CSV table of C-alpha atoms in Angstrom, one decimal:
chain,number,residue,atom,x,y,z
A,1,UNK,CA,16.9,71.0,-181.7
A,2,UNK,CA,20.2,72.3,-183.3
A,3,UNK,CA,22.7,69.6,-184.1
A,4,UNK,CA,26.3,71.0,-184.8
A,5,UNK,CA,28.9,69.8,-187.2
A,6,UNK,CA,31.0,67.3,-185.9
A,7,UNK,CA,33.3,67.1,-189.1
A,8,UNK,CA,34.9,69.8,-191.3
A,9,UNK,CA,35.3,69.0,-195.2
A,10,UNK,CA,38.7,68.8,-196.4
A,11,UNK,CA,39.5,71.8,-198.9
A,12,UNK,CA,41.9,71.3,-201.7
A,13,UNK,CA,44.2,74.5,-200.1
A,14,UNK,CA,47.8,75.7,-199.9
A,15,UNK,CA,48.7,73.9,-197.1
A,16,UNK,CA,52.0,75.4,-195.8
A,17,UNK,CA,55.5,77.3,-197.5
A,18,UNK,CA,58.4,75.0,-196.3
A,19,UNK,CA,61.1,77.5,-197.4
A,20,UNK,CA,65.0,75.9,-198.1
A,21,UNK,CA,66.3,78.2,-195.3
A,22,UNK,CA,64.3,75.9,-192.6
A,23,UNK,CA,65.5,73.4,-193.9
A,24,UNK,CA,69.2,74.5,-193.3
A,25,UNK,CA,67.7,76.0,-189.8
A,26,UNK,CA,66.7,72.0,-188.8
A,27,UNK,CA,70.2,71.1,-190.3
A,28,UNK,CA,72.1,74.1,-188.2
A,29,UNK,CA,69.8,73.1,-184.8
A,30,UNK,CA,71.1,69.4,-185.4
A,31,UNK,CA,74.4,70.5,-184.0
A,32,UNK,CA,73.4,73.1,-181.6
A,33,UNK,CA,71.0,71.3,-179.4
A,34,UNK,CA,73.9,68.8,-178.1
A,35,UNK,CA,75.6,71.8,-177.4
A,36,UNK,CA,73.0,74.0,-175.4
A,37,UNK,CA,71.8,73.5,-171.9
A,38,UNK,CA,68.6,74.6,-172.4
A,39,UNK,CA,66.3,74.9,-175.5
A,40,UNK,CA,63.1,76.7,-175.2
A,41,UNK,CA,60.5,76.0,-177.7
A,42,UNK,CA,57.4,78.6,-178.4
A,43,UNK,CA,54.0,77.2,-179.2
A,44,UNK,CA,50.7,79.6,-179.5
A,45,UNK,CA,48.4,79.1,-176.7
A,46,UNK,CA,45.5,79.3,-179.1
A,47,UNK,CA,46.7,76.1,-181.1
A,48,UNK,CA,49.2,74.0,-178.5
A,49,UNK,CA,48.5,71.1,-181.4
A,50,UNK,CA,49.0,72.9,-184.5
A,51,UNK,CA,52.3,75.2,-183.4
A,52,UNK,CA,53.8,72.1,-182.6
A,53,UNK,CA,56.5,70.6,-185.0
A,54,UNK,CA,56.8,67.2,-185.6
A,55,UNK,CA,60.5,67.6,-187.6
A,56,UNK,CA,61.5,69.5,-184.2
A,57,UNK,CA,59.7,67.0,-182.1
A,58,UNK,CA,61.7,63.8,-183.6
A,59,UNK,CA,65.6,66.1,-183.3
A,60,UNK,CA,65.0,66.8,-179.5
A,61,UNK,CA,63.5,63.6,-179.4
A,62,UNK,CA,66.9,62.3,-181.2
A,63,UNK,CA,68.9,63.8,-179.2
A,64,UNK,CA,67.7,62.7,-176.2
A,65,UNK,CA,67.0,66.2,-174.7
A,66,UNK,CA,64.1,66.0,-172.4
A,67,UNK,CA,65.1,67.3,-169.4
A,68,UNK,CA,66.7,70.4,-170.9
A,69,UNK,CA,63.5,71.5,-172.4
A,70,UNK,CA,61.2,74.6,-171.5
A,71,UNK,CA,58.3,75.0,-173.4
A,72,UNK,CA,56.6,78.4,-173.7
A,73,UNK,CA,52.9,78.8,-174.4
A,74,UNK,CA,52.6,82.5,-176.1
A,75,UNK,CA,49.6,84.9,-176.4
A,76,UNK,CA,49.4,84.5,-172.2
A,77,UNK,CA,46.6,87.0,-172.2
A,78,UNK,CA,44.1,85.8,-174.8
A,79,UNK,CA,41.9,84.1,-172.1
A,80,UNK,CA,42.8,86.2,-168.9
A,81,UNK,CA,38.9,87.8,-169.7
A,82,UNK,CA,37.6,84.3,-169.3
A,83,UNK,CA,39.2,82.7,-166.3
A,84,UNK,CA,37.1,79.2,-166.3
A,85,UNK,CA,38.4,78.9,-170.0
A,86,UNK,CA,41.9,79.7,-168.8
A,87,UNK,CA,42.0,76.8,-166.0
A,88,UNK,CA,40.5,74.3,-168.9
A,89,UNK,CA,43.2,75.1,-170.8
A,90,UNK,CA,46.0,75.2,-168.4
A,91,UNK,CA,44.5,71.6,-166.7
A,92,UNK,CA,44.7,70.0,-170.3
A,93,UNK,CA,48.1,71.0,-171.4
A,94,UNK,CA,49.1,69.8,-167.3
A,95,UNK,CA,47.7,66.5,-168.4
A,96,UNK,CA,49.4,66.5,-171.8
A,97,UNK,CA,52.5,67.5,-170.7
A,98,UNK,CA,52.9,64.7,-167.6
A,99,UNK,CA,53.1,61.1,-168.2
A,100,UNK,CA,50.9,59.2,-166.8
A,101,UNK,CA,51.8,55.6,-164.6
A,102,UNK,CA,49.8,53.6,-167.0
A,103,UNK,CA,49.7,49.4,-165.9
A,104,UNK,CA,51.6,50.1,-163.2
A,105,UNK,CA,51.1,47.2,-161.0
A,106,UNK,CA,51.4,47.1,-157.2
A,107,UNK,CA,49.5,45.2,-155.1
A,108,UNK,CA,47.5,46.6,-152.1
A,109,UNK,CA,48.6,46.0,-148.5
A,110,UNK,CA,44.9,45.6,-147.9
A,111,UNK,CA,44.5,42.9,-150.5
A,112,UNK,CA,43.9,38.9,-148.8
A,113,UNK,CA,47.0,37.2,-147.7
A,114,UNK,CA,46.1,34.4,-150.4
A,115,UNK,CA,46.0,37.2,-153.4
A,116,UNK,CA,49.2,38.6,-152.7
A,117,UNK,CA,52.1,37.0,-155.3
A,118,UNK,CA,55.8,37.6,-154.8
A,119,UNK,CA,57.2,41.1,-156.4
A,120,UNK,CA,59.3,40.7,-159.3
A,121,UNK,CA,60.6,42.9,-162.1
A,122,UNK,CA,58.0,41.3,-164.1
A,123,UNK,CA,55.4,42.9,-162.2
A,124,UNK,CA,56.3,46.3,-162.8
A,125,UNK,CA,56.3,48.8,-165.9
A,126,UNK,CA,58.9,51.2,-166.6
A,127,UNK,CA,58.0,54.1,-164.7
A,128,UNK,CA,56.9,57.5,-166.6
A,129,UNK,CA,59.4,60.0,-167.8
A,130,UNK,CA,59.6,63.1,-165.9
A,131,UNK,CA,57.2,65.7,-166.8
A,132,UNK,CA,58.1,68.2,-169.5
A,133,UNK,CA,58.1,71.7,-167.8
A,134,UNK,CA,56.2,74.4,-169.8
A,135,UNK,CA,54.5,78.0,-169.0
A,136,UNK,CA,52.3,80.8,-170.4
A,137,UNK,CA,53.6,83.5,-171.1
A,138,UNK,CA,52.5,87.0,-172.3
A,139,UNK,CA,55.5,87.8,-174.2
A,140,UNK,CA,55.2,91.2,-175.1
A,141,UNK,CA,54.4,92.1,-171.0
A,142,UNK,CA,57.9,93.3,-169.7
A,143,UNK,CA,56.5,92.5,-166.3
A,144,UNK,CA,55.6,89.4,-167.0
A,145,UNK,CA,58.8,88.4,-168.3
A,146,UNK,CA,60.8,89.8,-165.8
A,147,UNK,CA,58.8,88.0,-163.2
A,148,UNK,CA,57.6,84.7,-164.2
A,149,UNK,CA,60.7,83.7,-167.4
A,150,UNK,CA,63.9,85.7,-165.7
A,151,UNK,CA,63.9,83.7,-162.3
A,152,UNK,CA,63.6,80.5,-164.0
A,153,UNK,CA,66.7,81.1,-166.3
A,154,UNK,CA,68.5,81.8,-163.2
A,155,UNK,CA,67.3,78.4,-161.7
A,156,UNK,CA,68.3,76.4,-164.3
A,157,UNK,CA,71.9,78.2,-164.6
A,158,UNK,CA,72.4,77.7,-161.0
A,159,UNK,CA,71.3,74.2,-161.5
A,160,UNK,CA,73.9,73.6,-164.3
A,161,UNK,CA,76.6,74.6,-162.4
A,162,UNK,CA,75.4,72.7,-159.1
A,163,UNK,CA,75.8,69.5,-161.6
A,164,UNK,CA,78.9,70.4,-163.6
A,165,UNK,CA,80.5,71.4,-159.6
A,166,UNK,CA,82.3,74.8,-161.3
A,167,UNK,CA,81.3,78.1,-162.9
A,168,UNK,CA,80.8,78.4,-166.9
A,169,UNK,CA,83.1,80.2,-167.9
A,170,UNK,CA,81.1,81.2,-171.2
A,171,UNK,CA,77.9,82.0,-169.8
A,172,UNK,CA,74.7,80.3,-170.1
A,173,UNK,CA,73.6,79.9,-174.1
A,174,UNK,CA,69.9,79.3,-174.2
A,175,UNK,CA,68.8,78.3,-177.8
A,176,UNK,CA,64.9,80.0,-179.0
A,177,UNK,CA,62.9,77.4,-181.5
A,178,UNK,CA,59.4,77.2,-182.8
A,179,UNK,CA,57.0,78.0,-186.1
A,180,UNK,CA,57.0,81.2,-187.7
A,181,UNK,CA,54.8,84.2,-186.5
A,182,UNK,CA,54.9,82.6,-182.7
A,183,UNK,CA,56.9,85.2,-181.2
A,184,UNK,CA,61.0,84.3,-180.6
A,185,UNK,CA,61.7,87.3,-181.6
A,186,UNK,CA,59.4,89.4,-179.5
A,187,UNK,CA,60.1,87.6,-176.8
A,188,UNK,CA,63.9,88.0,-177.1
A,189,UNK,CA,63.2,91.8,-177.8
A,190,UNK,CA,61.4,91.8,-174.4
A,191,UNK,CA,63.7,90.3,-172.3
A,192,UNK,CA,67.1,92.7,-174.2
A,193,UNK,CA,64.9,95.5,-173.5
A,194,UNK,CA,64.5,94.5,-169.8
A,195,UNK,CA,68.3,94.0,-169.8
A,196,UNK,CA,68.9,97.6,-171.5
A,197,UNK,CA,66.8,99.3,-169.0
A,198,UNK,CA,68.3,97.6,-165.8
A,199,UNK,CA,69.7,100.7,-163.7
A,200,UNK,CA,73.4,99.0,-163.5
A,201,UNK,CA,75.0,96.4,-165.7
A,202,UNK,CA,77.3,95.2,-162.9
A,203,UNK,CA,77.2,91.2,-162.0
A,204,UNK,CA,74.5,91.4,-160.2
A,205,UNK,CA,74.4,88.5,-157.2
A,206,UNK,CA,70.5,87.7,-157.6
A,207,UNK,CA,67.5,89.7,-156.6
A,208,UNK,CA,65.0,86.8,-156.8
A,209,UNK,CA,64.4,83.7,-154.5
A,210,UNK,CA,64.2,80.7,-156.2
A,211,UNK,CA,63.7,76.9,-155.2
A,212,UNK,CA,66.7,74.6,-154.6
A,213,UNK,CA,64.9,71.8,-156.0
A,214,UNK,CA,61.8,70.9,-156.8
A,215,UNK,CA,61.1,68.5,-153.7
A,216,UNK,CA,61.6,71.5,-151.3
A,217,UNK,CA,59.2,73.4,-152.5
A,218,UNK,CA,55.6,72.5,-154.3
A,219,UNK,CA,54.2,76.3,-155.0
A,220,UNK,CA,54.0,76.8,-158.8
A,221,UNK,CA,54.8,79.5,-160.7
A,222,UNK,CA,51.0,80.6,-162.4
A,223,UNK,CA,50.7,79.0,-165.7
A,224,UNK,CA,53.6,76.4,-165.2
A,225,UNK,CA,54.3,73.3,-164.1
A,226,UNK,CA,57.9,74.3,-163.2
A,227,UNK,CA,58.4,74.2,-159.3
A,228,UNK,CA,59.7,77.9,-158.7
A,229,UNK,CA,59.4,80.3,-155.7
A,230,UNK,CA,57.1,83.5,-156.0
A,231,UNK,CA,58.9,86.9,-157.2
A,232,UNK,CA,59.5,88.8,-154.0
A,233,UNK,CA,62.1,90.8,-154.3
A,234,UNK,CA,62.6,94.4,-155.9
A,235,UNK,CA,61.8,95.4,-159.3
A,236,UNK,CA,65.4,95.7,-160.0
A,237,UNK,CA,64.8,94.8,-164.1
A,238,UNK,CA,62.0,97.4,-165.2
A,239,UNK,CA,62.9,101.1,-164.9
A,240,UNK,CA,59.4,102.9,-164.1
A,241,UNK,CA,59.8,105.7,-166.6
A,242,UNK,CA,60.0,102.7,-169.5
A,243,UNK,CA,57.3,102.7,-172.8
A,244,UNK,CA,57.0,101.6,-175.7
A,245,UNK,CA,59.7,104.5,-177.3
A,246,UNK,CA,62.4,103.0,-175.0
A,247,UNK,CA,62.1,99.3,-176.5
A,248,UNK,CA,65.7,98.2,-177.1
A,249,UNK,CA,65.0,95.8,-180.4
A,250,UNK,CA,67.7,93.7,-181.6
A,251,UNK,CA,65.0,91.7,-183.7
A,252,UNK,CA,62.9,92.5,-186.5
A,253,UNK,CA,59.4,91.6,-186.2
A,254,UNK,CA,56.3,92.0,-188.4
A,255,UNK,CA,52.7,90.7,-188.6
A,256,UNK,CA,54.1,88.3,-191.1
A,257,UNK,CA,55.8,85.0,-191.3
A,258,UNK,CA,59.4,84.4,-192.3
A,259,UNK,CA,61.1,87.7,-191.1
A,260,UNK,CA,63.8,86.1,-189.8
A,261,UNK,CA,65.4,84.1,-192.0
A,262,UNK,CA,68.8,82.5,-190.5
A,263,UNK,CA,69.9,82.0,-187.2
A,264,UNK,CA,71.6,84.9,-185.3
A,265,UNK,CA,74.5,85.6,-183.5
A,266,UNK,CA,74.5,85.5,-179.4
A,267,UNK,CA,72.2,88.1,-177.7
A,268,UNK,CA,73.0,88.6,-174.0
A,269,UNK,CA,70.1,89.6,-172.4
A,270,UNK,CA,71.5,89.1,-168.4
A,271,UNK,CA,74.6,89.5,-166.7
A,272,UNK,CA,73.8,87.2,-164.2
A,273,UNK,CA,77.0,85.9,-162.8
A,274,UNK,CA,78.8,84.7,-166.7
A,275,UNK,CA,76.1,86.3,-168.6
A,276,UNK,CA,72.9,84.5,-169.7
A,277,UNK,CA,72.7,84.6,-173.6
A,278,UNK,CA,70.1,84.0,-176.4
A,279,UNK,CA,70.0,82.2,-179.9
A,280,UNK,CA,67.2,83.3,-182.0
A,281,UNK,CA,66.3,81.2,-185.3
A,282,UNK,CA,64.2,81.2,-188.3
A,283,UNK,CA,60.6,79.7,-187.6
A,284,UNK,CA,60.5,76.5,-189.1
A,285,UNK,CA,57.3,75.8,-190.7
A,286,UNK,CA,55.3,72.4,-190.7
A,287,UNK,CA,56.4,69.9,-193.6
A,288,UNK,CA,53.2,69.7,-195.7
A,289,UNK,CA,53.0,66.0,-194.7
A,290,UNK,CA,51.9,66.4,-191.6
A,291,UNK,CA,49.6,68.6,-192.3
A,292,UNK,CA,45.5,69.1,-192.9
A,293,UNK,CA,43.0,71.5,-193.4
A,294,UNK,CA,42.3,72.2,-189.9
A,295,UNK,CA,45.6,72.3,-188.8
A,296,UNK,CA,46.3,75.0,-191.4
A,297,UNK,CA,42.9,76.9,-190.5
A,298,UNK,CA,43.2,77.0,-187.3
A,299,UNK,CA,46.9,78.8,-188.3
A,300,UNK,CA,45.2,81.1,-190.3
A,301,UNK,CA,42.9,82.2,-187.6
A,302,UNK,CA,46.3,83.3,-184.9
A,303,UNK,CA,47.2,84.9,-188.2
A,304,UNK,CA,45.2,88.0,-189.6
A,305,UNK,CA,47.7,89.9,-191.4
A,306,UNK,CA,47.0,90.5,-195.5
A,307,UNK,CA,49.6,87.5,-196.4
A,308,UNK,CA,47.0,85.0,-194.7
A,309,UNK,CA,43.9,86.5,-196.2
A,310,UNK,CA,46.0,86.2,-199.4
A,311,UNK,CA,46.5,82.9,-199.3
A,312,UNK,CA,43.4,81.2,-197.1
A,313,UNK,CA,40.2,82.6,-198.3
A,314,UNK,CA,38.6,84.8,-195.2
A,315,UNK,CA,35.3,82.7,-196.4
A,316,UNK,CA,36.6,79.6,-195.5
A,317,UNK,CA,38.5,80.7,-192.7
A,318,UNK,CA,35.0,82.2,-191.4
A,319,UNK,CA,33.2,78.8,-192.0
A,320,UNK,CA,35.7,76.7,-189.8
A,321,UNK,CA,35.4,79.7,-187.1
A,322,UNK,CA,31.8,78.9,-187.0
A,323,UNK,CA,32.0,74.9,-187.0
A,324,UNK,CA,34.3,75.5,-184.1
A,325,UNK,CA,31.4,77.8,-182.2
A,326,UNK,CA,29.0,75.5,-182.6
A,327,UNK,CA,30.8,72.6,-181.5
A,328,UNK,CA,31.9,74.5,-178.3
A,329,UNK,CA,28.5,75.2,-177.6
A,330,UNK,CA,29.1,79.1,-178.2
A,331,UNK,CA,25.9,81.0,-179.6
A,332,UNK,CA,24.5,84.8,-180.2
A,333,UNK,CA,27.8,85.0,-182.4
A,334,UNK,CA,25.5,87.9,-184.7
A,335,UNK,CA,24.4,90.5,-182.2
A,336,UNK,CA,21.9,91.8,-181.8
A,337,UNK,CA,19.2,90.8,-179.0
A,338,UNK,CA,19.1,86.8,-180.3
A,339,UNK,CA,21.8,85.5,-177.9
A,340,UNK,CA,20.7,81.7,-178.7
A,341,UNK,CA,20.9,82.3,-182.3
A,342,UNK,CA,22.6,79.4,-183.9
A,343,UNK,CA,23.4,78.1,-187.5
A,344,UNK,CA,25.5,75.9,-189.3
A,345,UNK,CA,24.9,77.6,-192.4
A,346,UNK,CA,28.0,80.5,-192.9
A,347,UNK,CA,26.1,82.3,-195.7
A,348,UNK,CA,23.3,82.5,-193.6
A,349,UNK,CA,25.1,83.4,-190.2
A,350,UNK,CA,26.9,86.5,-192.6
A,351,UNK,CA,23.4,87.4,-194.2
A,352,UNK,CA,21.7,87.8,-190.6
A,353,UNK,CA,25.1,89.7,-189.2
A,354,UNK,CA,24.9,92.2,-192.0
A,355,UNK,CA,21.3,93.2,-191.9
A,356,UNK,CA,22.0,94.5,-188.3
A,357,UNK,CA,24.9,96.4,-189.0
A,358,UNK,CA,23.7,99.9,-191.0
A,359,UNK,CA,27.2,100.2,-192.0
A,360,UNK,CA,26.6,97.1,-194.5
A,361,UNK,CA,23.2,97.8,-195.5
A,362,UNK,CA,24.1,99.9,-198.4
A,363,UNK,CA,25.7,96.9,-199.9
A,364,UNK,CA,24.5,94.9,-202.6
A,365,UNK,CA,25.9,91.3,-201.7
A,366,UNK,CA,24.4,87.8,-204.1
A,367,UNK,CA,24.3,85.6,-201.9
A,368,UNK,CA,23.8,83.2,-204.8
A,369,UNK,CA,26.5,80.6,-206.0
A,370,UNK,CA,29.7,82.5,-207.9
A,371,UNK,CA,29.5,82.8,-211.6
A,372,UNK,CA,32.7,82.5,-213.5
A,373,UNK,CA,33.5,85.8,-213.7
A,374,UNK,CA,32.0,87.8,-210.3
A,375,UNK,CA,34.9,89.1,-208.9
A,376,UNK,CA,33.5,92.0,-207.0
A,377,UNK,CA,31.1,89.7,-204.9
A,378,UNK,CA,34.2,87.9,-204.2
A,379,UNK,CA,35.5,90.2,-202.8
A,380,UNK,CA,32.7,91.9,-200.8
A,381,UNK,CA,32.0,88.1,-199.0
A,382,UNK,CA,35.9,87.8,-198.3
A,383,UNK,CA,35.7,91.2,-197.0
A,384,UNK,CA,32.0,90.4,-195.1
A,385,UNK,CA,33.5,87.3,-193.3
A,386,UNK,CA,36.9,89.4,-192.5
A,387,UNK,CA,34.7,91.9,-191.0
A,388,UNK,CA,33.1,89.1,-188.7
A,389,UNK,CA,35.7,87.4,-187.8
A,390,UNK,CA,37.0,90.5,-186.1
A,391,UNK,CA,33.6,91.7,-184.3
A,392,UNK,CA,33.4,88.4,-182.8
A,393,UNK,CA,37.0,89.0,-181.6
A,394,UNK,CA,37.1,92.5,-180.7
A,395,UNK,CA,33.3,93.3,-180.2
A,396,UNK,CA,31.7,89.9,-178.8
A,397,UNK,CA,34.7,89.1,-176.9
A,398,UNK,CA,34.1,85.7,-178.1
A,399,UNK,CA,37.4,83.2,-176.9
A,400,UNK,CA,37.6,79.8,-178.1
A,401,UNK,CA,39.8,77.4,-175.1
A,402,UNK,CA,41.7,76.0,-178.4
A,403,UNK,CA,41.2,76.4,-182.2
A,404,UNK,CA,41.9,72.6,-182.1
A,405,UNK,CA,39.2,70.4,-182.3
A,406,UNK,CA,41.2,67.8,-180.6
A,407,UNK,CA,42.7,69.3,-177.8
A,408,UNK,CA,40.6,68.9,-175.2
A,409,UNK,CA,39.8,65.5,-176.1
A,410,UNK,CA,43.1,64.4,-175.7
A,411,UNK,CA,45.2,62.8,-172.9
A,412,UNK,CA,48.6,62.4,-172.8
A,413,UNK,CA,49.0,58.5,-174.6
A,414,UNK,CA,46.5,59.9,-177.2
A,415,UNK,CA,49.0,63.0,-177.4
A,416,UNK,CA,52.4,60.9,-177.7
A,417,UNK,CA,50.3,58.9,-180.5
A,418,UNK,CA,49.8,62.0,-183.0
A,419,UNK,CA,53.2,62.8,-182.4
A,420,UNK,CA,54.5,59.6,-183.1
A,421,UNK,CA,52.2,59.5,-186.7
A,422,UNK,CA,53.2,63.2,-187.9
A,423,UNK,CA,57.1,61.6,-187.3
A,424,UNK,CA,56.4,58.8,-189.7
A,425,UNK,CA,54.4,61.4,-191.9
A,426,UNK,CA,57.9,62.8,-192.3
A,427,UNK,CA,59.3,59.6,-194.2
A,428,UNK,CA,62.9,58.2,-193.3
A,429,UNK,CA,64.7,60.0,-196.1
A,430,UNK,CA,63.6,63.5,-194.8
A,431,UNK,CA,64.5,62.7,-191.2
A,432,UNK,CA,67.8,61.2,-192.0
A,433,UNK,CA,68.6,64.6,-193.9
A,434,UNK,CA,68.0,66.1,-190.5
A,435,UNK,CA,70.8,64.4,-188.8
C-alpha cells in the first residue's frame, strides 16, 4: 500500500529578495492607508497562505482598517476546469475569512427551569468581528472585471458618501497592495482599459443595480462573500470590437517580480460621479523571517519565468510538486496507460516520464548522484523536471485546490494564529520602523 510523505525536508535555499524600495513602500503605505477609504489587497488563489504578508497584515492591522478592506484572490480561472476543487477552495477561504462565535454562551429556552442562571455580562464573549469581504477574480478578463469588481467600487463609494452625508469632492482614491508578481498592475491595466474603451466619458449616473445594504439583500456575488446585486444592466464598459491591440496600459508588467518599483501617481479608471481613482505600488515581498521552504516553493511554483528557475532549482521545485500530489491523493502524474502510478521517489517518477516520451529518449541522463564537476547532467535534470512540471500543467490538466499544505487544514482561530506568529517573526524593531 503506498504511504505518501507527510513532511518536506528543509533546504538550505534563497529564501526571498527584500529589496530597500519595499521597505520605503511599507514606510510610504504607513501614511496612506489612514487616508484611503478602501484598500484592496491581491493574494494568488493558488497560495491564499503564502501571498499573504505578515508586515502588511500587522499596518492594516495597526491602523485599525478592517472594514475598509477588499481582498482579491487572483488567477480566478485556474480551477474553473475542476468545479468540485473550486467550491473546496472558495468554502475554506469563506471559513478563514469569517470569525467564528467561539464560547459564546447562551442558554436554551428549552433548558429546565432549575438550569437556567441569571444573564450577565459575564456570561457572554465579545462577539466576532465582521467578516472580511474578499472575491476571485480573473484579472486579466475585461468581463469579469467590469461585472463582478466595477459594481462593487460603486457600492462602496455610494456607501462612503451615505456615511460622510455629502459628495467627495476629490473622488474616490482606492489604494492597490500585495506581493510582487500577483497582478496590481494587470488588474489596474484592465480596469483603465475598460475605462478607455467606454463609448462616452460623461458622468455617467450608474448602469448597474447594486444592494443598499447588505441586510436587504443575501444573493452573493460568485466567488465573494460581499453581499452585491447581479450585473443586469447593459454592457455599457466593454466596446465589442475590443482585443488585445486596443489594451490601454498605464502599467508595465512582465513575467518577473519587481517591475514596479515605487508607488505611482493617481490612475482614474471611472468617472463615476467624482471619479473613482487608483494607487498602484511596488509588491512588497515577504521579510525572510517569516519565511520557509514551503512557503518559498510553493512561490516558485505560481512563478515559471527564467528568474525563478535561476534562483530555485526546477529539481527541487519538481520534488515538492510531487510531495504535494501524493498528499492530495493525485496519481497517473507520468502518462501513459498507468493512471494509479504512484511514487515518492522524484528521480524515479522523471525516469519513468521520460522513457514514454520519444522526444527524451535520445538523451543520455545519469541518474546517479552528481560528481563535482557534471554540469551538463545538471542541467539536462533541471531541464527534465522543467519539462514535467509543465505537462502535468498544460497536458494532464493536473490542478492542485492550494500549493499550501496547510490550507485546507486550517480554520479560522488556527488562521489568526499563523498570522499572529509571522508578526512576532518580524521582531519589534522592524515593525516600529514601519510606523
Amino acid at each position: 500500500m503506498f504511504t505518501p510523505r507527510y513532511t518536506f525536508p528543509s533546504y538550505n535555499i534563497l529564501l526571498n529578495k527584500f529589496k530597500g524600495h519595499q521597505f520605503k513602500t511599507l514606510n510610504k503605505l504607513s501614511q496612506l492607508i489612514p487616508k484611503t477609504p478602501l484598500i484592496i489587497e491581491l493574494r494568488d488563489l493558488r497560495i491564499p497562505l503564502s501571498s499573504r504578508n505578515p508586515a502588511l497584515e500587522f499596518l492594516l492591522d495597526h491602523h485599525k482598517c478592517r472594514h475598509k478592506r477588499l481582498v482579491i484572490y487572483t488567477n480566478g480561472d485556474y480551477l474553473k476546469q475542476d468545479p468540485k476543487k473550486y467550491e473546496t477552495v472558495l468554502q475554506k477561504l469563506h471559513e478563514l475569512h469569517t470569525p467564528q462565535a467561539t464560547n459564546y454562551k447562551k442558554l436554551s429556552d428549552e433548558a429546565p427551569l432549575e438550569q437556567k442562571q441569571p444573564v450577565t455580562t459575564k456570561s457572554f464573549n465579545k462577539k466576532p468581528e465582521p467578516p472580511l469581504p474578499f472575491m476571485v477574480l480573473d484579472c486579466r478578463n475585461l468581463n469579469h472585471v467590469s461585472k463582478k469588481l466595477l459594481p462593487i467600487l460603486q457600492y462602496k463609494y455610494d456607501l462612503l458618501e451615505a456615511q460622510q452625508k455629502g459628495y467627495l469632492p476629490l473622488g474616490y482614491r482606492i489604494l492597490i497592495c500585495g506581493i510582487p508578481n500577483v497582478g496590481k498592475s494587470t488588474l489596474i491595466n484592465s480596469l483603465r482599459t475598460l475605462y478607455a474603451t467606454r463609448p462616452s466619458r460623461t458622468n455617467d449616473s450608474t448602469t448597474t443595480q447594486m444592494a443598499k445594504s447588505n441586510e436587504t439583500d443575501n444573493d452573493e456575488a460568485p466567488g465573494s462573500n460581499m453581499s452585491v446585486k447581479q450585473f443586469n444592466g447593459n454592457n455599457h464598459y466593454i466596446s465589442n470590437s475590443l482585443n488585445k491591440k486596443g489594451k490601454a496600459n498605464v502599467c508595465k508588467t512582465g513575467d518577473y517580480s519587481g517591475v514596479t518599483t515605487k508607488v505611482s501617481e493617481i490612475i482614474k479608471i471611472s468617472n463615476y460621479k467624482n471619479g473613482i481613482y487608483l494607487i498602484d505600488t511596488p509588491g512588497i515581498s515577504q521579510p525572510v523571517k517569516t519565511l520557509s521552504t514551503s512557503k518559498t516553493l510553493s512561490m516558485s511554483l505560481c512563478n515559471e519565468s527564467k528568474e525563478s528557475w535561476n534562483v530555485i532549482d526546477p529539481f527541487l521545485k519538481a520534488d515538492y510538486y510531487l510531495f504535494l500530489l501524493n498528499i492530495l491523493g493525485e496519481s497517473g502524474y507520468v502518462g501513459g496507460k498507468d493512471k494509479e502510478y504512484k511514487n515518492n521517489d522524484i528521480e524515479h517518477v522523471l525516469k519513468t516520464w521520460a522513457q514514454g516520451r520519444k522526444s527524451l529518449q535520445h538523451k543520455n541522463l545519469n541518474w546517479k548522484k552528481k560528481s563535482t564537476g557534471d554540469l551538463q547532467m545538471y542541467k539536462d535534470e533541471n531541464l527534465l523536471a522543467h519539462k514535467w512540471l509543465q505537462y502535468c500543467h498544460d497536458v494532464l490538466k493536473i490542478r492542485i485546490p492550494s500549493y499550501d499544505v496547510d490550507f485546507l487544514n486550517l480554520n479560522y482561530e488556527l488562521n489568526q494564529q499563523l498570522i499572529e506568529q509571522d508578526v512576532k517573526k518580524l521582531g519589534h524593531e522592524f515593525l516600529q520602523k514601519l510606523l
